[in-house]
PDB file of C-alpha atoms in Angstrom:
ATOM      1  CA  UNK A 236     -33.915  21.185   0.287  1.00  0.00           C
ATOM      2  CA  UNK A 237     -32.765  17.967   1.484  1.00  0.00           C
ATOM      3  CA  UNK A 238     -35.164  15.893  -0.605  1.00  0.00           C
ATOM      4  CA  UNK A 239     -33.580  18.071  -3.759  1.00  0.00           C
ATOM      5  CA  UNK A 240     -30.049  16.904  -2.553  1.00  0.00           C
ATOM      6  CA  UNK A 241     -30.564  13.636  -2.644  1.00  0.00           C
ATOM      7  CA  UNK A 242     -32.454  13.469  -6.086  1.00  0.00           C
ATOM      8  CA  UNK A 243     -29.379  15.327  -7.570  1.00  0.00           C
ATOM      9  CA  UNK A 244     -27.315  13.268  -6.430  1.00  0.00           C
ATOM     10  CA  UNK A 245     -28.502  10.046  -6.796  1.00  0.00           C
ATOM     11  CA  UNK A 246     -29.176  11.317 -10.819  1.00  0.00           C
ATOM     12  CA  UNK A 247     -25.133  11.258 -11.100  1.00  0.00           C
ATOM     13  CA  UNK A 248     -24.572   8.394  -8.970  1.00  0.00           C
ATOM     14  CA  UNK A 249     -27.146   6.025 -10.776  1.00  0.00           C
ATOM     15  CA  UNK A 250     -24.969   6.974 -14.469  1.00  0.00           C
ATOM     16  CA  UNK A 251     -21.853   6.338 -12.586  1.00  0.00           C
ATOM     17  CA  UNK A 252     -23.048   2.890 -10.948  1.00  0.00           C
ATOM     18  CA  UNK A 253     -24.132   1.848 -14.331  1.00  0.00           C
ATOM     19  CA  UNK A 254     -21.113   2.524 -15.737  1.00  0.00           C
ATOM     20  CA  UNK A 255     -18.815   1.315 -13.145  1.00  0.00           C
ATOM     21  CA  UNK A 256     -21.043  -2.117 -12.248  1.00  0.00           C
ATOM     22  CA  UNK A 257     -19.912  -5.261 -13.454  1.00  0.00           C
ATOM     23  CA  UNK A 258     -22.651  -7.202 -13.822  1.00  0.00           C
ATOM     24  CA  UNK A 259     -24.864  -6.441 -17.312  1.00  0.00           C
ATOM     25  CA  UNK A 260     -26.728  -3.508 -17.114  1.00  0.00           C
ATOM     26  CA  UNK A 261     -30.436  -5.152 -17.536  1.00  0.00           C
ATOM     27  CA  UNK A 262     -32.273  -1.669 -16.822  1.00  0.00           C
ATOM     28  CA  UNK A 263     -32.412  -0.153 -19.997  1.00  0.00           C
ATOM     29  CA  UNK A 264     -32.810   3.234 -20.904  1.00  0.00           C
ATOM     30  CA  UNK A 265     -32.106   6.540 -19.175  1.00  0.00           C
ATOM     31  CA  UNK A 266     -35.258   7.533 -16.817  1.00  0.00           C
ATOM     32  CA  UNK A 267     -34.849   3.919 -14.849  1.00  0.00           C
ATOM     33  CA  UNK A 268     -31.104   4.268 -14.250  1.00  0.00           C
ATOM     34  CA  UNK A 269     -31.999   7.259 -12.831  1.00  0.00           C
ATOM     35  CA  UNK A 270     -34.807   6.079 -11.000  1.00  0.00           C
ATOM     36  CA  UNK A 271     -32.202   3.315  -9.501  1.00  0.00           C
ATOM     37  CA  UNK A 272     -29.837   6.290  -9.322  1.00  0.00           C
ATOM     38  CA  UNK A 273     -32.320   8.096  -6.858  1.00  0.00           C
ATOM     39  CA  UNK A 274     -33.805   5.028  -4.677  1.00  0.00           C
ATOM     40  CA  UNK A 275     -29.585   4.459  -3.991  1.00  0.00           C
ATOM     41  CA  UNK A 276     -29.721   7.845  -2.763  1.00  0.00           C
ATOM     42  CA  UNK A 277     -32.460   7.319  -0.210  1.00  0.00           C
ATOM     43  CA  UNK A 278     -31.134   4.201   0.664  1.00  0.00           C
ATOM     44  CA  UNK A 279     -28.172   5.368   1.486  1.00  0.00           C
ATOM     45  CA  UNK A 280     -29.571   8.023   3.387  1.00  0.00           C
ATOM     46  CA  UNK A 281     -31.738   6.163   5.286  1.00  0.00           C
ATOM     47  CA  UNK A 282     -28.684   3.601   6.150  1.00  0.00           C
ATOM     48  CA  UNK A 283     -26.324   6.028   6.860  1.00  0.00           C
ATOM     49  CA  UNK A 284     -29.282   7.999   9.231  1.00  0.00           C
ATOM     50  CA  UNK A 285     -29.407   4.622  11.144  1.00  0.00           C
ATOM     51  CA  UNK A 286     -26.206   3.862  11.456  1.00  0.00           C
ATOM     52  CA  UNK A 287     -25.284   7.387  13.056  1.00  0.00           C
ATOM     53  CA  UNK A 288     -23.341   8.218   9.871  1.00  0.00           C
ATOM     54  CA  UNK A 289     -25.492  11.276   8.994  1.00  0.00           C
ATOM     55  CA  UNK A 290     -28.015  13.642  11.135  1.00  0.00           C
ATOM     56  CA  UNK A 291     -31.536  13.674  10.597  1.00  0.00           C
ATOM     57  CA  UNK A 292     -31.272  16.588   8.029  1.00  0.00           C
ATOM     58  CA  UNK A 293     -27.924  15.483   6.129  1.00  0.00           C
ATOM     59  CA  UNK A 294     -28.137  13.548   2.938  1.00  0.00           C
ATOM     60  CA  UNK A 295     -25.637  10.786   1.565  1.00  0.00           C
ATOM     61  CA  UNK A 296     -22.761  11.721  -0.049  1.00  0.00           C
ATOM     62  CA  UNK A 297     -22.063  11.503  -4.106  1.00  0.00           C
ATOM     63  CA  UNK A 298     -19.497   7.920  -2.487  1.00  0.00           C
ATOM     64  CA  UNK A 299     -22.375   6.531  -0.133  1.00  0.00           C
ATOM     65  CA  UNK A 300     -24.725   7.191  -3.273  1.00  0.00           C
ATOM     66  CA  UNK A 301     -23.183   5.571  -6.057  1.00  0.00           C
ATOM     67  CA  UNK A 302     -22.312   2.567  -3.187  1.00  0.00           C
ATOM     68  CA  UNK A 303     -26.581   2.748  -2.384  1.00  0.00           C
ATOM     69  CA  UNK A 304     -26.891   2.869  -6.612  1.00  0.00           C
ATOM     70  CA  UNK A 305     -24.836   0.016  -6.780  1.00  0.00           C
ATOM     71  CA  UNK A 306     -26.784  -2.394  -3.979  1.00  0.00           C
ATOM     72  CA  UNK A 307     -30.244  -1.515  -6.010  1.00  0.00           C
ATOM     73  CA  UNK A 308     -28.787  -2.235  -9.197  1.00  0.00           C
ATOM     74  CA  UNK A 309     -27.478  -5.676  -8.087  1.00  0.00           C
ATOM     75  CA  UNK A 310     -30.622  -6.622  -5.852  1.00  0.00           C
ATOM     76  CA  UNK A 311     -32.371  -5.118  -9.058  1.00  0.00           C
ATOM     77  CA  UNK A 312     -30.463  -7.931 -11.195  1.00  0.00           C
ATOM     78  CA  UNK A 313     -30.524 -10.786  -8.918  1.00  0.00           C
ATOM     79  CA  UNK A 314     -35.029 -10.559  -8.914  1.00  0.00           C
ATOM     80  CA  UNK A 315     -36.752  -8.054 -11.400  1.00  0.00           C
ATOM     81  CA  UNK A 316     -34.329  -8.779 -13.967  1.00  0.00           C
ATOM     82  CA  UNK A 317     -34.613 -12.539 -13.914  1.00  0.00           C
ATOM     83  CA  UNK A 318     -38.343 -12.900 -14.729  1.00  0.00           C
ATOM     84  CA  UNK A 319     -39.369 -13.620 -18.100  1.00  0.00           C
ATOM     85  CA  UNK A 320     -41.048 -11.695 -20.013  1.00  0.00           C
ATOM     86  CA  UNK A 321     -43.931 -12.442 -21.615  1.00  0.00           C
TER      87      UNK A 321
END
């Protein structure tokens, strides 16, 4: 059930970090904000796990998701959005 928490909510928080971010929104299209959505859910999961914020069997929040959305989206414009393509 945990795994289904954290794909809900990072599926909210990757529209809302897309909306809120300020940088341009290079991802395009619905299924990869989503996807960058999710992967800030697990890694703000997996930080908050390490840091002591959360127990092995808590998820991150719908705040520590959208915060984990918006570090992949910007690490996701700083490299994969800056190659050409061909």
């Amino acid at each position: 059930m945990g795994i289904l928490w954290i794909v809900a909510i990072g599926f909210v928080a990757g529209i809302v970090a897309r909306l809120v971010s300020p940088v341009p929104n290079k991802p395009a299209g619905f299924l990869l904000t989503t996807l960058l959505g999710i992967a800030g859910a697990f890694v703000a999961t997996f930080l908050g796990q390490a840091v002591g914020w959360y127990r092995a069997d808590q998820g991150a929040g719908f705040v520590a998701a959208t915060m984990g959305a918006l570090l992949v989206l910007f690490i996701w414009n700083r490299f994969a959005a800056r190659r050409p393509v061909p």
